mmCIF file of C-alpha atoms in Angstrom:
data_model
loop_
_atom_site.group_PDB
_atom_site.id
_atom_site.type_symbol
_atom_site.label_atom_id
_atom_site.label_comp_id
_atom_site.label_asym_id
_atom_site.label_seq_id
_atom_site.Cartn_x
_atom_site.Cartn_y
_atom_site.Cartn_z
ATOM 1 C CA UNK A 229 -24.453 -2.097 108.101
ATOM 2 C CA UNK A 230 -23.541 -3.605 111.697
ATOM 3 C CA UNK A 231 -23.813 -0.942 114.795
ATOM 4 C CA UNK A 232 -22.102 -1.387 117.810
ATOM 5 C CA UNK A 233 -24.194 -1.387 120.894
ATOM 6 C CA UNK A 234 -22.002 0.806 122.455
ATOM 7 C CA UNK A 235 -22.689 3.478 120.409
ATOM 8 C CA UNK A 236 -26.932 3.323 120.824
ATOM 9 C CA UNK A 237 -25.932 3.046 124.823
ATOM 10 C CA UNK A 238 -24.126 6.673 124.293
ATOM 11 C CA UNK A 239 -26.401 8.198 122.200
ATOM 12 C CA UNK A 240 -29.357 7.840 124.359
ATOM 13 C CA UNK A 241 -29.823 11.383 123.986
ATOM 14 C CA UNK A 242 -29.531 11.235 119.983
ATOM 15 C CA UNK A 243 -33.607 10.645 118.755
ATOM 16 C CA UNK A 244 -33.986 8.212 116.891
ATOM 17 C CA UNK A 245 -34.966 9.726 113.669
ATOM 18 C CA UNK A 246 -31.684 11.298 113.261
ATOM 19 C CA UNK A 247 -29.564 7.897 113.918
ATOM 20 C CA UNK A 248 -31.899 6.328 111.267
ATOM 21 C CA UNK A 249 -31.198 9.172 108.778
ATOM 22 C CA UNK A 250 -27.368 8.212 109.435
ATOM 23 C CA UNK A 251 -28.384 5.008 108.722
ATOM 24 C CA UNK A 252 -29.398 6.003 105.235
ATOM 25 C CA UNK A 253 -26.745 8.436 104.427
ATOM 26 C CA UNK A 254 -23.847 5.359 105.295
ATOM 27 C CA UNK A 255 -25.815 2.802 103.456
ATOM 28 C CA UNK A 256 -25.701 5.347 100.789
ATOM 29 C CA UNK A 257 -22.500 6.144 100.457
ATOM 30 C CA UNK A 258 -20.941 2.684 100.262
ATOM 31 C CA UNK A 259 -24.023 1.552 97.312
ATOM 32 C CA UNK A 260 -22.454 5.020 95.744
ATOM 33 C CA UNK A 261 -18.867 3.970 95.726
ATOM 34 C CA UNK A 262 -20.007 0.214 94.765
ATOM 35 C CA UNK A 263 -21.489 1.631 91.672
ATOM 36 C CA UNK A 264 -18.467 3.817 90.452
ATOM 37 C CA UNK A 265 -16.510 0.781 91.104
ATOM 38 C CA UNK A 266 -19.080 -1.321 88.958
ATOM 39 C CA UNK A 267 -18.960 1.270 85.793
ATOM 40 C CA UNK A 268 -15.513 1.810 86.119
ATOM 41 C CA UNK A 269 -14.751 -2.011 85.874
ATOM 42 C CA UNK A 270 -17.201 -2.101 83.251
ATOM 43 C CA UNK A 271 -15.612 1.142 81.198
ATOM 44 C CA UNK A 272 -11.812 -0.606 82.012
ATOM 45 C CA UNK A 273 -12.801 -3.631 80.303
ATOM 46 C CA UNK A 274 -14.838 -1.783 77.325
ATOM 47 C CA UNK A 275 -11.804 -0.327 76.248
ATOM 48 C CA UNK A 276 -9.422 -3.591 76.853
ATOM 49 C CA UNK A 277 -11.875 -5.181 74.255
ATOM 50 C CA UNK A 278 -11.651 -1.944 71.635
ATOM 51 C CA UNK A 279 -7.858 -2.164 71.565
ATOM 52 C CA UNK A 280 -7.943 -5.908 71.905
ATOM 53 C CA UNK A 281 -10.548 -5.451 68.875
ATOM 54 C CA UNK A 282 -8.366 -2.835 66.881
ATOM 55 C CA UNK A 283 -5.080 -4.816 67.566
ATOM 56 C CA UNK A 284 -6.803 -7.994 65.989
ATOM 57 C CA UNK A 285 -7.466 -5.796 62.717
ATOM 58 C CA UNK A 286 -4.383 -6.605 59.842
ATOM 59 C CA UNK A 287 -3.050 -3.378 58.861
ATOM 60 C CA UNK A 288 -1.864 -3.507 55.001
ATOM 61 C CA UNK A 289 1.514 -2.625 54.478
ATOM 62 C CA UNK A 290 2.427 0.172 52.004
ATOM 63 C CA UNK A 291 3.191 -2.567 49.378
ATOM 64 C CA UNK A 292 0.183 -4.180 49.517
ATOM 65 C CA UNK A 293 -1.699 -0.712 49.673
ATOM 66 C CA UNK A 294 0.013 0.182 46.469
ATOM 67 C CA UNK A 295 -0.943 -3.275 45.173
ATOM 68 C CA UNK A 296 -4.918 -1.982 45.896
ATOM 69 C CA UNK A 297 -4.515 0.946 44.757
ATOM 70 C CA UNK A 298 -2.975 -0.926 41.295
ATOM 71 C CA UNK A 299 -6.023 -3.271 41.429
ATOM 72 C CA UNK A 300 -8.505 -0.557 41.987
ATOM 73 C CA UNK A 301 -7.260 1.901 38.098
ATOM 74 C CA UNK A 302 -7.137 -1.237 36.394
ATOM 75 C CA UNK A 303 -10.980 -2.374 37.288
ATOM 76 C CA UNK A 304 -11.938 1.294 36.211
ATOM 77 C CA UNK A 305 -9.824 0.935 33.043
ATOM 78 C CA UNK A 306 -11.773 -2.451 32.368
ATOM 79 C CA UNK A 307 -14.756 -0.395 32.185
ATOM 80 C CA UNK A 308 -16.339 0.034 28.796
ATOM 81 C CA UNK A 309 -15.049 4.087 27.992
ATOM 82 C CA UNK A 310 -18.834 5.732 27.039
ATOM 83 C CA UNK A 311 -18.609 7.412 23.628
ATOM 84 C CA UNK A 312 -20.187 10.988 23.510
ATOM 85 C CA UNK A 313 -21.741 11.263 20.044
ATOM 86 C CA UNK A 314 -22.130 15.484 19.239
ATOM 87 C CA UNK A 315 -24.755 16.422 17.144
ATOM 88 C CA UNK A 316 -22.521 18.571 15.667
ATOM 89 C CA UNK A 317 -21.362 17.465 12.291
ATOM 90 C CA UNK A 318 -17.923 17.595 11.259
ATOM 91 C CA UNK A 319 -17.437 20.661 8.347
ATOM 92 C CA UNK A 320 -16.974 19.805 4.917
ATOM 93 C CA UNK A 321 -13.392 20.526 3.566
ATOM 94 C CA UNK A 322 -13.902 22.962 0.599
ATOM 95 C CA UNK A 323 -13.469 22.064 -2.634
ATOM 96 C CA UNK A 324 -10.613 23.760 -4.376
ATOM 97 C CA UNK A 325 -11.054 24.057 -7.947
ATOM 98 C CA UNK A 326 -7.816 23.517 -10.004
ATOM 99 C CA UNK A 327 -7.405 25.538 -13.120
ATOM 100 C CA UNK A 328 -7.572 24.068 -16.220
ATOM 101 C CA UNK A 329 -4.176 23.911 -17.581
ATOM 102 C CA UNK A 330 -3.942 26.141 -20.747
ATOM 103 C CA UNK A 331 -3.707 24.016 -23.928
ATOM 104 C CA UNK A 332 -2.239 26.400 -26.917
ATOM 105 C CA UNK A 333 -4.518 25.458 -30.271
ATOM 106 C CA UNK A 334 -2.754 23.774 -32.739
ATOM 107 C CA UNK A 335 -2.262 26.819 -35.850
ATOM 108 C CA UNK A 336 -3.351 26.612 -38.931
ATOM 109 C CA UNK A 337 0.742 25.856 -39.850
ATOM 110 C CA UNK A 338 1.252 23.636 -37.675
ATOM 111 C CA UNK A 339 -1.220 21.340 -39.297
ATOM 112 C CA UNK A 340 -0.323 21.850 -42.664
ATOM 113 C CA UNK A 341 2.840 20.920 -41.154
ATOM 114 C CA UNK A 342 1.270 18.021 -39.857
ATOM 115 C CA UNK A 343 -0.037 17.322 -43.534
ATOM 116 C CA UNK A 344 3.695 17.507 -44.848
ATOM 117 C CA UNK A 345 5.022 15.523 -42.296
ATOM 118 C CA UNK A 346 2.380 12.569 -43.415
ATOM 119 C CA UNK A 347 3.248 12.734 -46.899
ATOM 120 C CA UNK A 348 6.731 11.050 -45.971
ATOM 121 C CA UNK A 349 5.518 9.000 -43.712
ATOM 122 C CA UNK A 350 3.249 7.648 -45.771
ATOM 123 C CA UNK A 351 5.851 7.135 -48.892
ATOM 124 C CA UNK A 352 7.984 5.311 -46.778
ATOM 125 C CA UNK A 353 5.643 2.796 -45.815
ATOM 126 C CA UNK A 354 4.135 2.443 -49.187
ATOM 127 C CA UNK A 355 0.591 3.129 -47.603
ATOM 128 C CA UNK A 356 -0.796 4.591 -50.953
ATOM 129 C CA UNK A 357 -4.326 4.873 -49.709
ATOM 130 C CA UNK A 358 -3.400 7.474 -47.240
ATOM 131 C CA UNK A 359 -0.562 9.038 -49.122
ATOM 132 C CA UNK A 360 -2.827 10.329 -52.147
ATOM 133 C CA UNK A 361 -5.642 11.186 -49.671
ATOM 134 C CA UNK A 362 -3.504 14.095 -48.534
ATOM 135 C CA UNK A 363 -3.801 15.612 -52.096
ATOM 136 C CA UNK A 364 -6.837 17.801 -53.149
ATOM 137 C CA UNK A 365 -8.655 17.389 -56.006
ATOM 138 C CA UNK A 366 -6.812 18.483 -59.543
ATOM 139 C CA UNK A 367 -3.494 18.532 -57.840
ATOM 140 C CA UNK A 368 -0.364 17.824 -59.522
ATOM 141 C CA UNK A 369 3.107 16.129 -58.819
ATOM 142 C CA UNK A 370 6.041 17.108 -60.639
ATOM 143 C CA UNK A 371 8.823 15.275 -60.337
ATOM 144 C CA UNK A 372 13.032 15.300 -60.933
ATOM 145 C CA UNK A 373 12.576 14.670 -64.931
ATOM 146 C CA UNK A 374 11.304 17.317 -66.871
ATOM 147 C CA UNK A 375 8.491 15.250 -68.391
ATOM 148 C CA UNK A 376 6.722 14.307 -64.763
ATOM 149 C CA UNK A 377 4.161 16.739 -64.411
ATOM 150 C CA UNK A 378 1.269 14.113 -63.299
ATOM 151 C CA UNK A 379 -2.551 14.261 -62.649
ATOM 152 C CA UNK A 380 -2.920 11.893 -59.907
ATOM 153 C CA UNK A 381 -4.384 9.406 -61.787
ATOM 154 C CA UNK A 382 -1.284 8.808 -63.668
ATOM 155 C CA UNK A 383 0.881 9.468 -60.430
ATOM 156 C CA UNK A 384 -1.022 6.915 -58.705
ATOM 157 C CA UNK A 385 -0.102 4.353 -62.124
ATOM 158 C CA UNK A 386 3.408 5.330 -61.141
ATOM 159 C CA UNK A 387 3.528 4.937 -57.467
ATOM 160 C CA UNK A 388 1.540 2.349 -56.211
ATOM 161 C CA UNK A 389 4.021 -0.618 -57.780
ATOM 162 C CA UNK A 390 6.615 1.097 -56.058
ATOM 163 C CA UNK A 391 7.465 -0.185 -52.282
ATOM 164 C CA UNK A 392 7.924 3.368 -51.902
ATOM 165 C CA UNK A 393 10.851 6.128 -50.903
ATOM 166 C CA UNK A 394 12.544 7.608 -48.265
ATOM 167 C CA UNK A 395 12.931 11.601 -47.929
ATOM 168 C CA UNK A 396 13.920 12.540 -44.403
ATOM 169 C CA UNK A 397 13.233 16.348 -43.250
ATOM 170 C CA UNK A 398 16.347 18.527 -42.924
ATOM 171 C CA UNK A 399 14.105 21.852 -42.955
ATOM 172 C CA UNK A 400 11.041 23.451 -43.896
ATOM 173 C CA UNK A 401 9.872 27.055 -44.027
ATOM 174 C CA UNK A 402 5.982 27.856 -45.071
ATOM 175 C CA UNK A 403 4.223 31.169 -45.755
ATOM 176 C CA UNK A 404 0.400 31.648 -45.975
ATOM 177 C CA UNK A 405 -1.541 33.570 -48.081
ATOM 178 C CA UNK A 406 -5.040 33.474 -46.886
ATOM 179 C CA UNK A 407 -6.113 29.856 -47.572
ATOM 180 C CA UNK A 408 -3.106 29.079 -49.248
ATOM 181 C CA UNK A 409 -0.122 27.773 -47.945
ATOM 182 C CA UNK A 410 3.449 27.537 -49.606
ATOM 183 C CA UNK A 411 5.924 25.376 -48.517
ATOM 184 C CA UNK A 412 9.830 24.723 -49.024
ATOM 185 C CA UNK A 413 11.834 21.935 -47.643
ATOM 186 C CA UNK A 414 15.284 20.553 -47.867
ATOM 187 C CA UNK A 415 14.846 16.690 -47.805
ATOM 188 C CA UNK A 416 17.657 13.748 -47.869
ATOM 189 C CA UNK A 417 17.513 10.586 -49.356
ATOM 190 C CA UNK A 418 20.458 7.321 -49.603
ATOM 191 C CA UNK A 419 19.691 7.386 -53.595
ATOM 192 C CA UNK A 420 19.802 11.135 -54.536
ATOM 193 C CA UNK A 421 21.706 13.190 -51.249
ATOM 194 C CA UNK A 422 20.038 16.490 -50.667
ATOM 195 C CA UNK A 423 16.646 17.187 -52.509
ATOM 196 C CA UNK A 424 13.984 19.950 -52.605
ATOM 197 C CA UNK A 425 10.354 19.505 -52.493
ATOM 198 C CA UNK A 426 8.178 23.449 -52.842
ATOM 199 C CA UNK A 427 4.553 23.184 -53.102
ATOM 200 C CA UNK A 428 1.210 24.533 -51.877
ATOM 201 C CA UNK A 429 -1.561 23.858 -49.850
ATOM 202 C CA UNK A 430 -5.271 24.525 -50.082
ATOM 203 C CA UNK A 431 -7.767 24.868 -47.251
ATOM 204 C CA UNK A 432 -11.011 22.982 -47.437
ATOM 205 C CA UNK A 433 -13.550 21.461 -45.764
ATOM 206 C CA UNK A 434 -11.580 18.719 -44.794
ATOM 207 C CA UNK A 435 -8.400 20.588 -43.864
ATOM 208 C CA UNK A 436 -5.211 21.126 -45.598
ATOM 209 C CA UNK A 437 -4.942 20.013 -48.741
ATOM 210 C CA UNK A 438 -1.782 19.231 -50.952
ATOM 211 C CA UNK A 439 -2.241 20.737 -54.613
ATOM 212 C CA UNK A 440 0.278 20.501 -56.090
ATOM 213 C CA UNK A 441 4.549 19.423 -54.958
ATOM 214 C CA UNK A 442 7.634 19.636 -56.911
ATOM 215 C CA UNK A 443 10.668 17.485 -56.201
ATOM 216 C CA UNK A 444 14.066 18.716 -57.511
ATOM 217 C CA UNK A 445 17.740 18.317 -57.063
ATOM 218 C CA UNK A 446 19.240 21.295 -56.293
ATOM 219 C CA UNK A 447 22.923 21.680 -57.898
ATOM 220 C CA UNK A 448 25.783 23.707 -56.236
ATOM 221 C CA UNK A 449 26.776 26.392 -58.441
ATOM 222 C CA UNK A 450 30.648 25.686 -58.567
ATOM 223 C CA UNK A 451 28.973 21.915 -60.769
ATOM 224 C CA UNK A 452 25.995 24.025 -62.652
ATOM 225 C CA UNK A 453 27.555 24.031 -65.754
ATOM 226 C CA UNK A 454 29.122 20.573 -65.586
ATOM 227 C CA UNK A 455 25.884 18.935 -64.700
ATOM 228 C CA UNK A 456 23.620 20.964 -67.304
ATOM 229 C CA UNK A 457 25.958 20.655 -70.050
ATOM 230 C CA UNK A 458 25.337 16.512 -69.275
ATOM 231 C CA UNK A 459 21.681 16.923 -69.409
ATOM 232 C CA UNK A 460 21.714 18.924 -72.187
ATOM 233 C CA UNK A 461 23.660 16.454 -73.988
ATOM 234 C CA UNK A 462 20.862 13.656 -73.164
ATOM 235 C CA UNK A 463 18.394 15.391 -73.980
ATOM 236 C CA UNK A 464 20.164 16.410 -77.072
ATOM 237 C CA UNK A 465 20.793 12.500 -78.104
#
């Protein structure tokens, strides 16, 4: 820093370590105030270049951060889910036992019944073989004319030409006796009307057994004497 001369000429009584300590202190002050200067230039122009920085930075708009956002849950739901396997094993369902649904055994009538019902059958369709297996041994057949009272032997000589006949059930009542069953049944036929069949059955060792049946014609009472007087007179002849 320049000093006038005037100044040294009036401070002749000043010594001269003092004026050179003034010296200093000025030279001081103005590097001092150079150097705030310097960093506050330098600060000013650190903080242009932030917002400068800042302000060159896009900012997304709230449709485009929604868009992101939209982007971001569906790369997470791309993501292969990871299955948790428990150790824990599911529980059986119990098993649930139905009851057996009661089945009512067949009685002892109802298959000599059964037997009955055969014998018809059978007759109708002319199968012989089965028809005369339904009769025990030393049965009997007696039939509508006082002279058929047949062995099966000659019952068989008698039916098995035939093609057969046809006696549908109108009613049947049975009562057993032990091992013995007898029957009575209204039957109808196209040839004779109403006809009667009584009989009995045998238990054996191979079920119910026919021994012996008796076809008839039953005759109302108000004809009785009409038709017997006209059998009488044929057998009379």
């Amino acid at each position: 820093m320049f000093v006038h001369s005037s100044i040294l000429k009036k401070s002749q009584p000043v010594k001269l370590s003092r004026l050179l300590l003034l010296l200093m202190f000025t030279a001081s002050s103005h590097a001092g105030t150079d150097t705030q200067q310097t960093v506050a230039t330098q600060a000013q122009s650190s903080s242009q270049q932030q917002i400068t920085s800042t302000e060159a930075v896009p900012q997304k708009t709230e449709p485009q951060q929604q868009e992101a956002i939209t982007e971001n849950q569906s790369q997470q739901d791309l993501k292969p889910q990871e299955t948790v396997q428990s150790d824990t094993q599911p529980e059986a369902a119990p098993l649930t036992v139905q009851p057996a649904k009661s089945v009512m055994p067949i009685s002892e009538e109802q298959r000599a019944n059964e037997v009955l019902d055969n014998l018809h059958l059978y007759a109708a369709q002319a199968d012989w073989d089965n028809y005369f297996a339904l009769y025990g041994e030393n049965a009997i057949f007696i039939g509508t004319d006082a002279s058929e009272y047949w062995k099966m032997d000659q019952f068989e000589e008698y039916a098995r030409p035939t093609k057969g006949w046809h006696y549908t059930l109108i009613e049947r009542k049975t009562v057993r006796h032990g091992n013995v069953i007898v029957f009575d049944e209204l039957l109808d036929s196209k040839s004779y009307g109403i006809s009667r069949g009584t009989g009995s059955l045998l238990l054996t060792d191979k079920g119910w057994k026919i021994i012996q049946y008796h076809l008839s014609f039953p005759i109302p009472n108000d004809v009785a004497k009409k038709i017997t007087s006209q059998i009488k007179a044929v057998r009379d002849k």
